[in-house]
Coordinates of C-alpha atoms in Angstrom, one line a residue:
M13 CA -23.6 1.0 13.5
R14 CA -24.5 0.6 9.8
A15 CA -25.0 -3.1 10.0
R16 CA -27.7 -2.7 12.6
L17 CA -29.5 -0.1 10.5
R18 CA -30.1 -2.6 7.8
H19 CA -32.3 -4.9 10.0
T20 CA -36.1 -4.5 9.6
V21 CA -37.8 -3.2 12.7
T22 CA -41.6 -2.8 13.4
V23 CA -42.4 0.5 14.9
P24 CA -45.5 2.5 15.7
A25 CA -46.7 5.1 13.2
V26 CA -45.7 8.0 15.3
A27 CA -42.3 6.6 15.9
L28 CA -41.9 5.8 12.2
S29 CA -42.6 9.4 11.3
A30 CA -40.0 10.6 13.8
L31 CA -37.5 8.1 12.4
L32 CA -38.1 9.2 8.8
A33 CA -37.6 12.8 9.9
A34 CA -34.4 12.0 11.6
S35 CA -33.1 10.0 8.7
A36 CA -33.5 13.0 6.4
C37 CA -30.9 14.8 8.6
S38 CA -28.6 11.8 9.0
A39 CA -24.8 12.3 9.0
P40 CA -23.0 12.7 5.6
G41 CA -21.7 9.3 4.4
D42 CA -24.4 7.4 6.3
S43 CA -25.8 4.6 4.1
S44 CA -29.3 5.5 5.2
S45 CA -29.0 9.1 3.9
D46 CA -30.4 10.3 0.5
E47 CA -27.3 9.9 -1.6
A48 CA -28.1 12.3 -4.5
G49 CA -29.9 14.9 -2.3
S50 CA -27.5 15.3 0.5
S51 CA -25.5 18.5 0.6
G52 CA -23.0 17.5 3.4
P53 CA -19.4 16.5 2.9
I54 CA -18.4 13.0 1.7
K55 CA -16.4 11.4 4.5
L56 CA -13.3 9.5 3.5
A57 CA -10.6 8.2 5.8
V58 CA -6.9 7.6 5.4
V59 CA -5.6 5.1 8.0
D60 CA -1.8 4.6 8.2
A61 CA 1.0 4.8 10.7
Q62 CA 1.6 8.5 11.4
S63 CA 4.0 7.7 14.3
G64 CA 6.7 5.1 14.9
Q65 CA 9.1 3.4 12.5
L66 CA 6.6 3.2 9.7
A67 CA 5.5 6.8 9.9
S68 CA 7.2 7.8 6.7
L69 CA 4.9 5.4 4.8
G70 CA 1.8 7.0 6.5
D71 CA 3.0 10.5 5.7
W72 CA 3.5 9.7 2.0
E73 CA 0.1 8.0 1.8
A74 CA -1.7 10.9 3.5
K75 CA -0.1 13.4 1.2
G76 CA -1.0 11.4 -1.9
A77 CA -4.6 11.0 -0.8
K78 CA -4.9 14.7 0.2
L79 CA -3.6 15.8 -3.1
A80 CA -6.2 13.8 -5.0
V81 CA -9.0 15.1 -2.7
D82 CA -7.9 18.7 -3.1
E83 CA -7.9 18.4 -6.9
W84 CA -11.5 17.0 -6.8
N85 CA -12.7 19.7 -4.4
K86 CA -11.2 22.4 -6.5
K87 CA -13.4 21.1 -9.4
G88 CA -16.5 21.2 -7.2
G89 CA -16.3 17.9 -5.5
I90 CA -18.8 15.2 -6.4
N91 CA -22.5 15.9 -7.0
G92 CA -22.1 19.3 -5.5
R93 CA -20.6 17.9 -2.3
K94 CA -17.1 18.5 -1.0
I95 CA -15.0 15.6 0.1
K96 CA -13.8 15.6 3.7
L97 CA -10.6 13.5 4.3
T98 CA -9.6 12.5 7.9
V99 CA -6.3 11.0 8.7
F100 CA -6.1 8.3 11.4
D101 CA -2.9 7.0 13.0
D102 CA -2.9 3.2 13.4
Q103 CA 0.7 3.3 14.8
G104 CA 1.5 0.2 12.7
D105 CA -0.5 -1.8 15.2
P106 CA -3.3 -4.2 14.3
T107 CA -5.2 -3.7 17.6
T108 CA -5.2 0.1 17.1
G109 CA -6.3 -0.5 13.5
T110 CA -9.3 -2.6 14.6
N111 CA -10.4 0.2 17.0
I112 CA -10.1 2.7 14.2
A113 CA -12.2 0.4 11.9
R114 CA -15.0 0.6 14.5
K115 CA -14.7 4.4 14.6
L116 CA -15.1 4.5 10.8
D117 CA -18.3 2.5 11.0
S118 CA -19.9 4.5 13.8
G119 CA -18.6 7.7 12.2
N120 CA -20.3 7.0 8.9
Y121 CA -17.2 7.0 6.7
I122 CA -18.0 6.0 3.1
A123 CA -14.5 4.5 2.2
M124 CA -11.0 4.0 3.5
I125 CA -7.6 4.5 2.0
G126 CA -4.8 2.5 3.6
T127 CA -3.2 0.9 5.4
A128 CA 0.3 0.4 4.0
E129 CA 0.9 -2.3 6.7
S130 CA -0.6 -5.6 5.5
A131 CA -1.1 -7.0 9.1
V132 CA -3.1 -4.0 10.1
T133 CA -5.3 -4.1 7.0
V134 CA -5.9 -7.8 7.5
A135 CA -7.0 -7.2 11.1
M136 CA -9.4 -4.4 10.1
A137 CA -10.9 -6.3 7.1
P138 CA -13.6 -8.3 9.0
I139 CA -15.0 -5.1 10.7
L140 CA -14.9 -3.1 7.4
K141 CA -16.6 -6.0 5.6
Q142 CA -19.4 -6.2 8.2
A143 CA -19.8 -2.4 8.0
Q144 CA -19.6 -2.6 4.2
I145 CA -16.9 0.1 4.0
P146 CA -14.8 -0.3 0.8
N147 CA -11.0 -0.2 1.6
I148 CA -8.2 0.4 -0.9
T149 CA -5.0 -0.7 0.8
S150 CA -1.4 -0.1 -0.1
G151 CA -0.3 -3.4 1.4
Q152 CA 1.1 -6.1 -0.9
A153 CA 1.1 -9.3 1.2
T154 CA -0.8 -12.2 -0.4
A155 CA -2.6 -12.5 3.0
L156 CA -4.7 -9.6 1.8
V157 CA -6.1 -11.7 -1.0
D158 CA -6.6 -14.6 1.3
V159 CA -9.0 -12.5 3.3
K160 CA -11.5 -12.8 0.4
S161 CA -13.4 -9.7 1.3
P162 CA -15.4 -8.1 -1.5
F163 CA -14.8 -4.7 0.2
L164 CA -10.9 -5.0 0.1
F165 CA -8.9 -3.8 -2.9
L166 CA -5.2 -3.3 -3.5
N167 CA -3.7 -0.2 -5.2
G168 CA -0.7 -2.1 -6.3
P169 CA 0.5 -5.6 -7.1
T170 CA 0.9 -8.4 -4.6
S171 CA 4.3 -9.7 -3.4
T172 CA 3.9 -12.6 -5.9
T173 CA 4.2 -10.1 -8.8
Y174 CA 7.0 -8.0 -7.2
D175 CA 9.1 -11.0 -6.4
S176 CA 8.5 -13.3 -9.5
T177 CA 9.5 -10.3 -11.7
L178 CA 12.6 -9.7 -9.5
A179 CA 13.6 -13.4 -9.4
D180 CA 13.3 -13.6 -13.2
Y181 CA 15.6 -10.6 -13.6
L182 CA 18.2 -11.8 -11.2
I183 CA 18.3 -15.3 -12.6
N184 CA 17.8 -14.9 -16.3
T185 CA 19.1 -11.4 -17.0
R186 CA 21.9 -11.0 -14.4
K187 CA 22.6 -14.7 -14.4
Y188 CA 23.0 -14.9 -10.6
K189 CA 23.2 -18.4 -9.2
K190 CA 24.1 -17.9 -5.5
I191 CA 21.3 -16.0 -3.9
A192 CA 21.0 -15.3 -0.2
L193 CA 17.9 -14.0 1.7
I194 CA 17.4 -11.9 4.8
S195 CA 13.8 -11.0 5.8
N196 CA 11.9 -10.2 8.9
N197 CA 9.2 -12.2 10.7
G198 CA 6.5 -9.6 10.3
S199 CA 3.6 -9.9 7.8
Y200 CA 5.5 -8.0 5.1
G201 CA 8.7 -9.9 5.6
K202 CA 7.1 -13.3 5.7
G203 CA 5.0 -12.4 2.6
E204 CA 8.1 -11.4 0.7
H205 CA 10.1 -14.4 1.9
D206 CA 7.5 -16.8 0.8
A207 CA 6.8 -15.2 -2.6
F208 CA 10.5 -14.9 -3.4
T209 CA 11.5 -18.4 -2.3
A210 CA 8.5 -19.8 -4.3
A211 CA 9.9 -18.0 -7.4
L212 CA 13.4 -19.4 -6.8
K213 CA 12.0 -22.9 -6.3
K214 CA 10.1 -22.6 -9.6
A215 CA 13.5 -21.7 -11.3
G216 CA 15.2 -24.7 -9.6
I217 CA 17.4 -22.5 -7.3
T218 CA 18.0 -23.1 -3.6
P219 CA 19.2 -20.1 -1.5
V220 CA 22.7 -20.3 -0.2
A221 CA 21.6 -18.6 3.0
D222 CA 18.2 -17.8 4.4
Q223 CA 18.2 -15.6 7.5
V224 CA 15.1 -14.4 9.3
V225 CA 15.3 -11.4 11.8
T226 CA 12.7 -9.7 14.0
T227 CA 10.9 -6.5 13.0
D228 CA 12.4 -4.6 16.0
Q229 CA 15.9 -5.9 15.6
K230 CA 18.8 -3.4 15.3
D231 CA 21.9 -5.6 15.2
F232 CA 22.1 -7.9 12.2
S233 CA 25.8 -8.9 12.5
A234 CA 25.1 -12.6 13.3
S235 CA 22.8 -13.1 10.3
L236 CA 25.0 -11.1 8.0
S237 CA 28.1 -13.0 9.1
R238 CA 26.4 -16.3 8.0
I239 CA 25.5 -14.7 4.7
R240 CA 29.0 -13.5 4.2
Q241 CA 30.3 -17.0 4.7
A242 CA 28.0 -18.2 1.9
K243 CA 29.6 -15.7 -0.6
P244 CA 26.4 -14.9 -2.5
D245 CA 26.1 -13.2 -5.8
V246 CA 23.2 -11.1 -4.6
I247 CA 21.2 -10.7 -1.4
F248 CA 17.4 -10.5 -1.3
L249 CA 15.9 -8.1 1.2
G250 CA 12.4 -8.8 2.7
S251 CA 12.1 -5.9 5.1
E252 CA 10.6 -2.4 5.4
E253 CA 12.5 0.8 4.6
V254 CA 14.3 1.6 7.8
E255 CA 15.3 -2.0 8.8
A256 CA 16.4 -2.8 5.3
G257 CA 18.6 0.3 5.2
L258 CA 20.2 -0.7 8.5
I259 CA 20.8 -4.2 7.2
V260 CA 22.6 -2.8 4.1
K261 CA 24.7 -0.4 6.1
Q262 CA 25.8 -3.1 8.5
A263 CA 26.5 -5.5 5.6
R264 CA 28.9 -3.0 4.0
D265 CA 30.6 -2.4 7.4
L266 CA 31.2 -6.2 7.5
G267 CA 32.8 -6.1 4.0
I268 CA 29.9 -7.6 2.1
K269 CA 30.1 -6.3 -1.4
A270 CA 27.3 -8.2 -3.1
P271 CA 24.4 -6.1 -4.4
F272 CA 21.0 -6.2 -2.6
A273 CA 17.6 -6.7 -4.3
G274 CA 14.1 -6.1 -3.1
A275 CA 10.7 -4.7 -3.7
A276 CA 8.9 -1.4 -3.0
P277 CA 10.7 -0.4 0.3
Q278 CA 14.1 -0.5 -1.4
G279 CA 12.9 2.1 -3.9
T280 CA 12.2 4.8 -1.4
P281 CA 14.3 7.7 -0.2
V282 CA 14.1 6.5 3.4
F283 CA 15.9 3.2 2.5
T284 CA 18.6 5.1 0.6
D285 CA 19.1 7.7 3.4
T286 CA 19.2 5.0 6.1
A287 CA 21.6 2.8 4.3
G288 CA 23.7 5.7 2.9
A289 CA 23.8 6.5 -0.8
A290 CA 27.1 4.8 -1.3
N291 CA 26.0 1.6 0.5
A292 CA 22.7 1.5 -1.4
E293 CA 24.4 1.9 -4.8
G294 CA 23.5 -0.9 -7.2
T295 CA 20.5 -2.1 -5.2
I296 CA 18.0 -3.8 -7.6
V297 CA 14.3 -2.9 -7.1
S298 CA 11.1 -4.4 -8.4
S299 CA 8.4 -1.7 -8.5
P300 CA 5.4 -0.5 -10.5
Y301 CA 6.5 3.1 -10.1
L302 CA 10.3 3.6 -10.5
S303 CA 10.4 7.4 -10.7
N304 CA 8.5 10.6 -11.2
D305 CA 9.8 10.7 -14.8
I306 CA 8.2 7.6 -16.2
S307 CA 5.3 9.4 -18.0
D308 CA 3.6 12.7 -18.5
A309 CA 1.1 11.7 -15.8
S310 CA 3.8 11.0 -13.2
R311 CA 5.6 14.3 -14.0
S312 CA 2.4 16.2 -13.6
F313 CA 1.7 14.4 -10.3
A314 CA 5.2 15.0 -9.0
A315 CA 5.1 18.7 -9.9
A316 CA 1.7 19.1 -8.1
Y317 CA 3.1 17.1 -5.1
K318 CA 6.2 19.2 -4.9
A319 CA 4.3 22.5 -5.2
K320 CA 1.9 21.5 -2.4
Y321 CA 4.4 19.8 0.0
G322 CA 7.9 21.1 -1.0
K323 CA 9.0 17.4 -1.2
D324 CA 9.6 14.9 -3.9
A325 CA 6.9 12.3 -4.6
E326 CA 7.6 8.6 -4.5
L327 CA 5.8 5.2 -4.8
H328 CA 3.6 5.3 -1.7
G329 CA 2.3 8.7 -2.4
A330 CA 1.5 7.7 -6.0
K331 CA -0.3 4.5 -4.8
A332 CA -2.5 6.5 -2.4
Y333 CA -3.1 9.1 -5.1
D334 CA -4.3 6.3 -7.5
G335 CA -6.3 4.6 -4.9
T336 CA -8.1 7.8 -3.8
N337 CA -8.9 8.7 -7.4
I338 CA -10.3 5.2 -8.0
V339 CA -12.7 5.6 -5.0
L340 CA -13.7 9.1 -6.1
T341 CA -14.3 8.0 -9.7
A342 CA -16.6 5.2 -8.4
L343 CA -18.4 7.7 -6.1
K344 CA -18.9 10.0 -9.1
N345 CA -20.2 7.2 -11.3
T346 CA -22.7 6.1 -8.7
K347 CA -23.8 9.6 -7.5
V348 CA -22.2 8.8 -4.1
A349 CA -23.3 5.3 -3.5
T350 CA -22.2 3.5 -0.4
G351 CA -21.7 -0.1 0.8
K352 CA -21.9 -3.0 -1.7
K353 CA -23.0 -0.7 -4.6
L354 CA -19.8 1.4 -4.1
A355 CA -17.6 -1.7 -3.8
D356 CA -19.1 -3.2 -7.0
E357 CA -18.4 0.1 -8.8
I358 CA -14.8 0.2 -7.6
R359 CA -14.4 -3.4 -9.0
A360 CA -15.9 -2.3 -12.3
T361 CA -13.8 0.9 -12.6
K362 CA -11.1 0.9 -15.3
Y363 CA -8.6 3.5 -14.3
Q364 CA -5.4 4.7 -16.0
G365 CA -3.2 5.5 -13.0
L366 CA 0.4 6.4 -12.2
L367 CA 1.2 2.7 -11.5
G368 CA -0.5 1.5 -14.7
D369 CA -3.9 0.6 -16.0
F370 CA -6.1 -0.7 -13.1
A371 CA -8.6 -3.4 -13.8
Y372 CA -9.8 -5.3 -10.7
D373 CA -10.5 -9.0 -10.6
D374 CA -12.5 -10.9 -8.0
T375 CA -9.5 -11.1 -5.7
G376 CA -9.4 -7.3 -5.3
V377 CA -6.1 -7.0 -7.2
G378 CA -6.0 -4.4 -10.1
I379 CA -2.3 -4.2 -11.1
F380 CA -0.3 -7.2 -12.2
K381 CA 3.0 -5.8 -13.4
T382 CA 6.2 -4.3 -12.0
T383 CA 9.5 -3.2 -13.7
I384 CA 13.1 -3.4 -12.6
G385 CA 15.1 -0.4 -11.5
V386 CA 18.6 0.1 -10.0
I387 CA 19.8 2.7 -7.6
K388 CA 22.5 4.8 -9.1
D389 CA 24.0 7.9 -7.6
G390 CA 21.3 7.8 -4.9
K391 CA 18.4 7.7 -7.4
L392 CA 16.3 4.8 -8.7
S393 CA 16.1 4.5 -12.4
A394 CA 15.1 1.9 -15.0
A395 CA 17.6 -1.0 -15.3
Q396 CA 19.5 -0.9 -18.6

């Protein structure tokens, strides 16, 4: 394990010679290797759900990260070394994630991209901190900031930014007064619920209904019936793509016509496909990446993504693409440093990404802005 290699050990001269010879042949990515002189591949990991209900997020993230790595490798890699990217399936499970974190340490991985599930990232953080492996996560829960790890970075805003922007739009632009909430009791749902209710409280608004469901729930009729009785102007969604889509579909079946509003998950194709395009129509979304047409950079990224995978790019792929490029830029700037030196360089890196201009602060957050979009004809576009 890397942490053990850092301790000072007294050894006989013969043993020391053998140890020095062995270290010259150490595995690529090992912090004890000669960074500038090594010719082996640079080992990076993508950790996300590749199976289960959250597999779509993991697939998008892996594709975005792979695209960035392929582009760097086509240009010769870094310091003459190719980048090797390995994808791990955390199954959306914190215990599985912690086991993977130990594998990354013993496997001499330099950095990690992911996860998209905040609870998994939080569970992995202490192990990655001890191993000094920088991690750029796509999670957005404020619990990630609360970890206070100098090795943990976000490749997007926190829930506070998403939901304060959304609340401001709903209250001050749309002039909605009767706002209902439905969120799940997972780390994402709780983070969204707390951030959005805090924004409402600041504006002097009390929700007309506040329903909490479980992450594995499939029937939401009881909660939705209570929301229907409250006759809200708009309904806030604090749930991931699939569950949120099911909630909207069942709400429309119950005759609820109020628009829904939410953050990143509601801007994805999985949400719209699950809810049905007609049911998702008018959904209001707070996101740092509304579409593939927001800039020349996003159009270029989307074209490369489509050419490589035959599918349209979206937010999560863009986040992983940005995060991977930030790590690779920091590696280039430091001639493939590891551990604290690499983490410090990530924090110092200013990067013009697809989501905006990244500039990390001491909390590990580098983006502090979202914009508002609305789903129209099955597509998310900027609100008018």
